[in-house]
CSV table of C-alpha atoms in Angstrom, one decimal:
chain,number,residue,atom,x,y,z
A,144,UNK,CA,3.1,-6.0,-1.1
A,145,UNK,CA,4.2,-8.1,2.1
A,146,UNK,CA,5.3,-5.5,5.2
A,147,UNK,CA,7.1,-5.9,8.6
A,148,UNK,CA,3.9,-5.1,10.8
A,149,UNK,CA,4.5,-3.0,14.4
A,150,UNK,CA,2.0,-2.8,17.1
A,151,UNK,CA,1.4,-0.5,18.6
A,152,UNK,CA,2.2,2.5,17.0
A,153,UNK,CA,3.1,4.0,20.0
A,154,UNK,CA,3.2,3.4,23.9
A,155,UNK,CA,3.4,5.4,26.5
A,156,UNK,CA,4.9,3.8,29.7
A,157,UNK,CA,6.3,4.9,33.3
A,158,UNK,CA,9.7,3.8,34.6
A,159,UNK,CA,10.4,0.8,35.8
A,160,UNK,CA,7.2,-0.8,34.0
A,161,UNK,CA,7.8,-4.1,31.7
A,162,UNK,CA,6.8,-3.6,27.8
A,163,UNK,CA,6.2,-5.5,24.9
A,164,UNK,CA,6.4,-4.5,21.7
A,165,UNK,CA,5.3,-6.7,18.7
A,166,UNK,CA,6.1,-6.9,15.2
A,167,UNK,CA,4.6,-9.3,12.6
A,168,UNK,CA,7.8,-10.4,10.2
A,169,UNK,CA,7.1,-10.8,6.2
A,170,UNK,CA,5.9,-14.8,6.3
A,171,UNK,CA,8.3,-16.1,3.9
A,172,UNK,CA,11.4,-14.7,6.4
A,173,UNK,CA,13.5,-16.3,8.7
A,174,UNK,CA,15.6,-13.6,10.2
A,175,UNK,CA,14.4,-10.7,12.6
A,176,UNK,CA,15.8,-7.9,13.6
A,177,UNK,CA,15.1,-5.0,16.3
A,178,UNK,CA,16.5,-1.4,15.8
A,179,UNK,CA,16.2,1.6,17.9
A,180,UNK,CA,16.2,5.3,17.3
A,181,UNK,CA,16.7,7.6,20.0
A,182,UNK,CA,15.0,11.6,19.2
A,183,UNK,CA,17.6,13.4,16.4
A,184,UNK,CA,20.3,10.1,16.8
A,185,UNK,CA,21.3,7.4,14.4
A,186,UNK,CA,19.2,4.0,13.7
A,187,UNK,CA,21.2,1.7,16.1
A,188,UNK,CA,21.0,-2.5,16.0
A,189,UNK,CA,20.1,-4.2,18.9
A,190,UNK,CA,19.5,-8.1,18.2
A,191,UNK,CA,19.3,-10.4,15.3
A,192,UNK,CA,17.3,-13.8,15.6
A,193,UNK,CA,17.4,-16.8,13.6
A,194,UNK,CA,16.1,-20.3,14.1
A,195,UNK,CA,14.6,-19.8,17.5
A,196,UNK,CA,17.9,-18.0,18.4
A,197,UNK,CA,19.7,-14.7,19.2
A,198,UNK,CA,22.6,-15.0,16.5
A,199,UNK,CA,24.0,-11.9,17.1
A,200,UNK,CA,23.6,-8.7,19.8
A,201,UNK,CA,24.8,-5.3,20.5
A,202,UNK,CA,26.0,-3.8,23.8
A,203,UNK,CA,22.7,-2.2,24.2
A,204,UNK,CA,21.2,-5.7,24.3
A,205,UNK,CA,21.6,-6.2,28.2
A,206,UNK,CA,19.9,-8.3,30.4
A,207,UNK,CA,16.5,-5.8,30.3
A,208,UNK,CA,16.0,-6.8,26.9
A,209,UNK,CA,14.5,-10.1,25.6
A,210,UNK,CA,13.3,-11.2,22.7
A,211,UNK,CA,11.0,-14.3,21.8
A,212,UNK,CA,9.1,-15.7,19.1
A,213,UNK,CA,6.2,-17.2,20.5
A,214,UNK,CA,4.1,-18.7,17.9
A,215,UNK,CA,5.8,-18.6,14.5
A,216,UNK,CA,4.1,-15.4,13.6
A,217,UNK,CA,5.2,-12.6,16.0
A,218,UNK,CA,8.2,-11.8,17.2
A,219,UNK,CA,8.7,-9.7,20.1
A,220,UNK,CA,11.1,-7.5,22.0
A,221,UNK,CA,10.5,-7.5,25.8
A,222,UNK,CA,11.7,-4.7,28.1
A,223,UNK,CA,11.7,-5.7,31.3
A,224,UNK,CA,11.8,-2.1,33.8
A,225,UNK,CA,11.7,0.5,31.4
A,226,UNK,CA,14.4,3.6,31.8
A,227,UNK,CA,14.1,7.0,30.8
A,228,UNK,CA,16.6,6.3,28.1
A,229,UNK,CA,14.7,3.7,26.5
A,230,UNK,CA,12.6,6.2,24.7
A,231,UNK,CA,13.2,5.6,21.1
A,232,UNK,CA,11.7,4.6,18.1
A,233,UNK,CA,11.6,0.9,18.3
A,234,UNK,CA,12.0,-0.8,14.5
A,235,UNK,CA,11.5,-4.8,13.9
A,236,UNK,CA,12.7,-5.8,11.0
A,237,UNK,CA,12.9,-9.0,8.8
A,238,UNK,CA,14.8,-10.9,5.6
A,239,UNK,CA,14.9,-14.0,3.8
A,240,UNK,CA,17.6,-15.2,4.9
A,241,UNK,CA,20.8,-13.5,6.0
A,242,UNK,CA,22.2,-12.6,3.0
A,243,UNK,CA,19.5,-10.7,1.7
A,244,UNK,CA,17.8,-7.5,2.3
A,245,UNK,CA,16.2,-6.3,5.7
A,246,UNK,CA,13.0,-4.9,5.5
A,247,UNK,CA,12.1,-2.7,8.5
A,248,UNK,CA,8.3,-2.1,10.0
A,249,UNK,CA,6.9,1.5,10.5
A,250,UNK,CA,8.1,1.7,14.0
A,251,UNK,CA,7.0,1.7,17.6
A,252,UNK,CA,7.4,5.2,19.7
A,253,UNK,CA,7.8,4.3,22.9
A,254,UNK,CA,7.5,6.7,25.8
A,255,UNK,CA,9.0,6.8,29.0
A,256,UNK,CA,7.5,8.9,31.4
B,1186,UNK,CA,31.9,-3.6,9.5
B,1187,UNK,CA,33.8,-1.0,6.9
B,1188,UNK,CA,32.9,2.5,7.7
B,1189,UNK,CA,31.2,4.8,4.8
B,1190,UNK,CA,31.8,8.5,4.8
B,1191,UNK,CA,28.9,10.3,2.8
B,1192,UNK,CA,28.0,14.2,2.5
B,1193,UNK,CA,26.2,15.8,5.6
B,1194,UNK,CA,23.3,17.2,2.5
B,1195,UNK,CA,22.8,17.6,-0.4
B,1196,UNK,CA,20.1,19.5,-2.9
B,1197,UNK,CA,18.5,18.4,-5.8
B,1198,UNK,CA,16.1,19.9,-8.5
B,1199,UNK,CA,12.7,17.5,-8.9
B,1200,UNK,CA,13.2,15.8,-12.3
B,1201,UNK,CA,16.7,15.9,-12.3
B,1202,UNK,CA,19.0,13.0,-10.9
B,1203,UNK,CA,20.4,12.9,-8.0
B,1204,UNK,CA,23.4,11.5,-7.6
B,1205,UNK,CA,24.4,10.5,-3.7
B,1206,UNK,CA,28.1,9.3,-3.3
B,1207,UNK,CA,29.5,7.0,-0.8
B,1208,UNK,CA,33.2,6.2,0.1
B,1209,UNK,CA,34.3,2.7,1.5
B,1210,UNK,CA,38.0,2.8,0.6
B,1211,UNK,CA,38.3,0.1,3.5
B,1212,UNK,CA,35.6,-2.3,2.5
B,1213,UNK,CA,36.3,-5.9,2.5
B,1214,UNK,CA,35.5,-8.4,-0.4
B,1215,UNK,CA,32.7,-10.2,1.0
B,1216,UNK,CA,30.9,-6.8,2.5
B,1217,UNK,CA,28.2,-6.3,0.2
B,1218,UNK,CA,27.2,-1.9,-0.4
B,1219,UNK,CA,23.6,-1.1,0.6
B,1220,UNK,CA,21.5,1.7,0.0
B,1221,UNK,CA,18.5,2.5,2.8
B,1222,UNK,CA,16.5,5.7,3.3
B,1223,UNK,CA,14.6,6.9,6.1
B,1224,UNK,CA,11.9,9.4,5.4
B,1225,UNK,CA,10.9,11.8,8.8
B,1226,UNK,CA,11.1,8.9,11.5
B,1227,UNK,CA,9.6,6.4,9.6
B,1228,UNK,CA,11.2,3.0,8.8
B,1229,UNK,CA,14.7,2.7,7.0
B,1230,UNK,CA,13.6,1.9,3.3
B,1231,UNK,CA,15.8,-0.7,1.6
B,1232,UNK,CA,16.6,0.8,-2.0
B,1233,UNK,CA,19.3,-1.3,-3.4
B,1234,UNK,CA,22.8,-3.3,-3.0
B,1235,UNK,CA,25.1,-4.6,-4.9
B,1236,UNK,CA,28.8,-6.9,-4.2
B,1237,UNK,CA,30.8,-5.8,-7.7
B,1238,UNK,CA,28.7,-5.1,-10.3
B,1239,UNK,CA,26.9,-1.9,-11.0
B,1240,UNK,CA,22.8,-2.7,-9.9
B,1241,UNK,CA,19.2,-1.2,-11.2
B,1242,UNK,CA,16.2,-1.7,-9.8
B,1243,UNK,CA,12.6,0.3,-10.1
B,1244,UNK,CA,13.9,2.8,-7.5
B,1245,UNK,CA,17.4,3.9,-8.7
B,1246,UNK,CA,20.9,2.3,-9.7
B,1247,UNK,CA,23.7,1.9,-7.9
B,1248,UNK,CA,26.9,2.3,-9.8
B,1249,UNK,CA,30.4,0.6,-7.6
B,1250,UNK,CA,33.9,1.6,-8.8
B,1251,UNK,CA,35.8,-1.0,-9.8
B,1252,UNK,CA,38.3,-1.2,-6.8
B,1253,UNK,CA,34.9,-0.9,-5.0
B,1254,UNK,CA,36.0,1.9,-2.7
B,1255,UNK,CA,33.1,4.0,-3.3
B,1256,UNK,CA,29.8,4.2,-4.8
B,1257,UNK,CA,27.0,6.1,-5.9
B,1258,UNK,CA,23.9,6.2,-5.9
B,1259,UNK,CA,21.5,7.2,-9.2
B,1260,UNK,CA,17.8,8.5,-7.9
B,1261,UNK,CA,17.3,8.7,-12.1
B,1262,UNK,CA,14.3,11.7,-11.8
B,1263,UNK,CA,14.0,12.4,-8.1
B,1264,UNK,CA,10.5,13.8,-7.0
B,1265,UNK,CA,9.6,15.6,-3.7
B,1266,UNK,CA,8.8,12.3,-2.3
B,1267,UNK,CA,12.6,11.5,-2.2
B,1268,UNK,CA,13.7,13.9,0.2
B,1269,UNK,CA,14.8,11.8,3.1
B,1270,UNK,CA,18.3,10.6,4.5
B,1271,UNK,CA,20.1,8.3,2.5
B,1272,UNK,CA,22.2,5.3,4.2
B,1273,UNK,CA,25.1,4.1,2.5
B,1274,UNK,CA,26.3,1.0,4.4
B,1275,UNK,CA,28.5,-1.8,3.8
B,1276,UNK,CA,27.9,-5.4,5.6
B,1277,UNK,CA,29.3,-8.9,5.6
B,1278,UNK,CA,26.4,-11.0,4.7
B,1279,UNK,CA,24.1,-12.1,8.2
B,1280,UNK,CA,25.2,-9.4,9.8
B,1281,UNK,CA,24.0,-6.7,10.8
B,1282,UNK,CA,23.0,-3.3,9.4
B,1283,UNK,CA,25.8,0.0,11.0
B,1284,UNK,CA,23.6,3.3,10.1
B,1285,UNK,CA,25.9,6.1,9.7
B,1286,UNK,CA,24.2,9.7,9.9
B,1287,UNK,CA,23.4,9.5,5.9
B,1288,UNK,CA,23.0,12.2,4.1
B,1289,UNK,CA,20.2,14.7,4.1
B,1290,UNK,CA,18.9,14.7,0.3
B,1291,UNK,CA,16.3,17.7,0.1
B,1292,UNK,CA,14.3,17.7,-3.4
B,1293,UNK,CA,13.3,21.5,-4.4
B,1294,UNK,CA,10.5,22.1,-6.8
């Protein structure tokens, strides 16, 4: 069965250091998504991207956070100086189109130390 | 996005149904119900949705009322492996997913 892919599993980073995480969408999909999860709170949205474009963002989504598509295949989310609050489960997910269902990868841990 | 109110937990035998409710007396009529899980910190798993009409699929059902102001969720035999939070959210189509706090389903042997 086809599955949103998330590398790594978890990363480990000190403040004020740029990261990249990576997720491989479902082939077939044309909309991506990035979630976070901060320790014990809810599953918030950060971005949604569709045809080479950010279609929709949340306040979280400030200018520290990027995202790109780089070679029809990946599709990462780029923090540029990490903060202590950043730590969170990162979650890419991906769907058909927009009217469909999202299906989310496994998750990236990432670590601010 | 309509807001959902669920129940904080709730406990369930394995091999009995479990029956998860969800209330959405504000939803509008192109906001679709969906049903997600999230087992430990792993990924949200989609379940099911449905606009109007009650839905089945391999995992569980989803029966809407008719004024579609709340739903529930059927887990038809629930096993230990369903313990997890449950996600009942309602979203315009291309938009994105709201996750509420869910509730806390806890299979017991």
């Amino acid at each position: 069965e086809p599955e949103v892919t998330q590398t790594p599993s978890h990363q480990v980073t000190q403040m004020g250091q740029e990261v990249i995480l990576r997720c491989v969408p479902i082939s077939n999909h044309l909309y991506f998504y990035w979630y976070r999860q901060i320790l014990g709170q809810k599953v918030e949205f950060l971005v949604s991207f569709y045809n080479n474009e950010i279609s929709e963002k949340s306040e979280i989504f400030d200018d520290q956070f990027s995202v790109e598509r780089p070679d029809g295949s990946n599709f990462t989310l780029k923090i540029r100086s990490t903060k202590l609050e950043d730590s969170a489960m990162y979650f890419c997910a991906s769907s058909v189109d927009g009217n469909t269902e999202a299906f989310f990868g496994q998750g990236t841990r990432l670590t601010v130390v | 996005d309509a807001k959902t109110t669920q129940p904080t937990s709730m406990d369930c035998a394995e091999g009995r149904a479990a029956n998860l409710p969800c209330n959405h007396s504000t939803i509008s009529g192109n906001e679709y119900v969906y049903w997600y899980r999230q087992i430990h910190s792993q990924g949200p798993q989609y379940i099911i949705h449905g606009l109007k009409n009650n839905e089945t699929n391999e995992m569980a059902s989803l029966i809407i009322t008719e004024d579609r102001k709340s739903s529930t969720l059927i887990l038809p035999h629930a096993t230990l492996r369903d313990t997890a939070v449950y996600y009942c959210i309602v979203r315009v189509a291309t938009r994105k997913l709201t996750f509420g706090q869910g509730t806390i389903l806890t299979v017991h042997p």
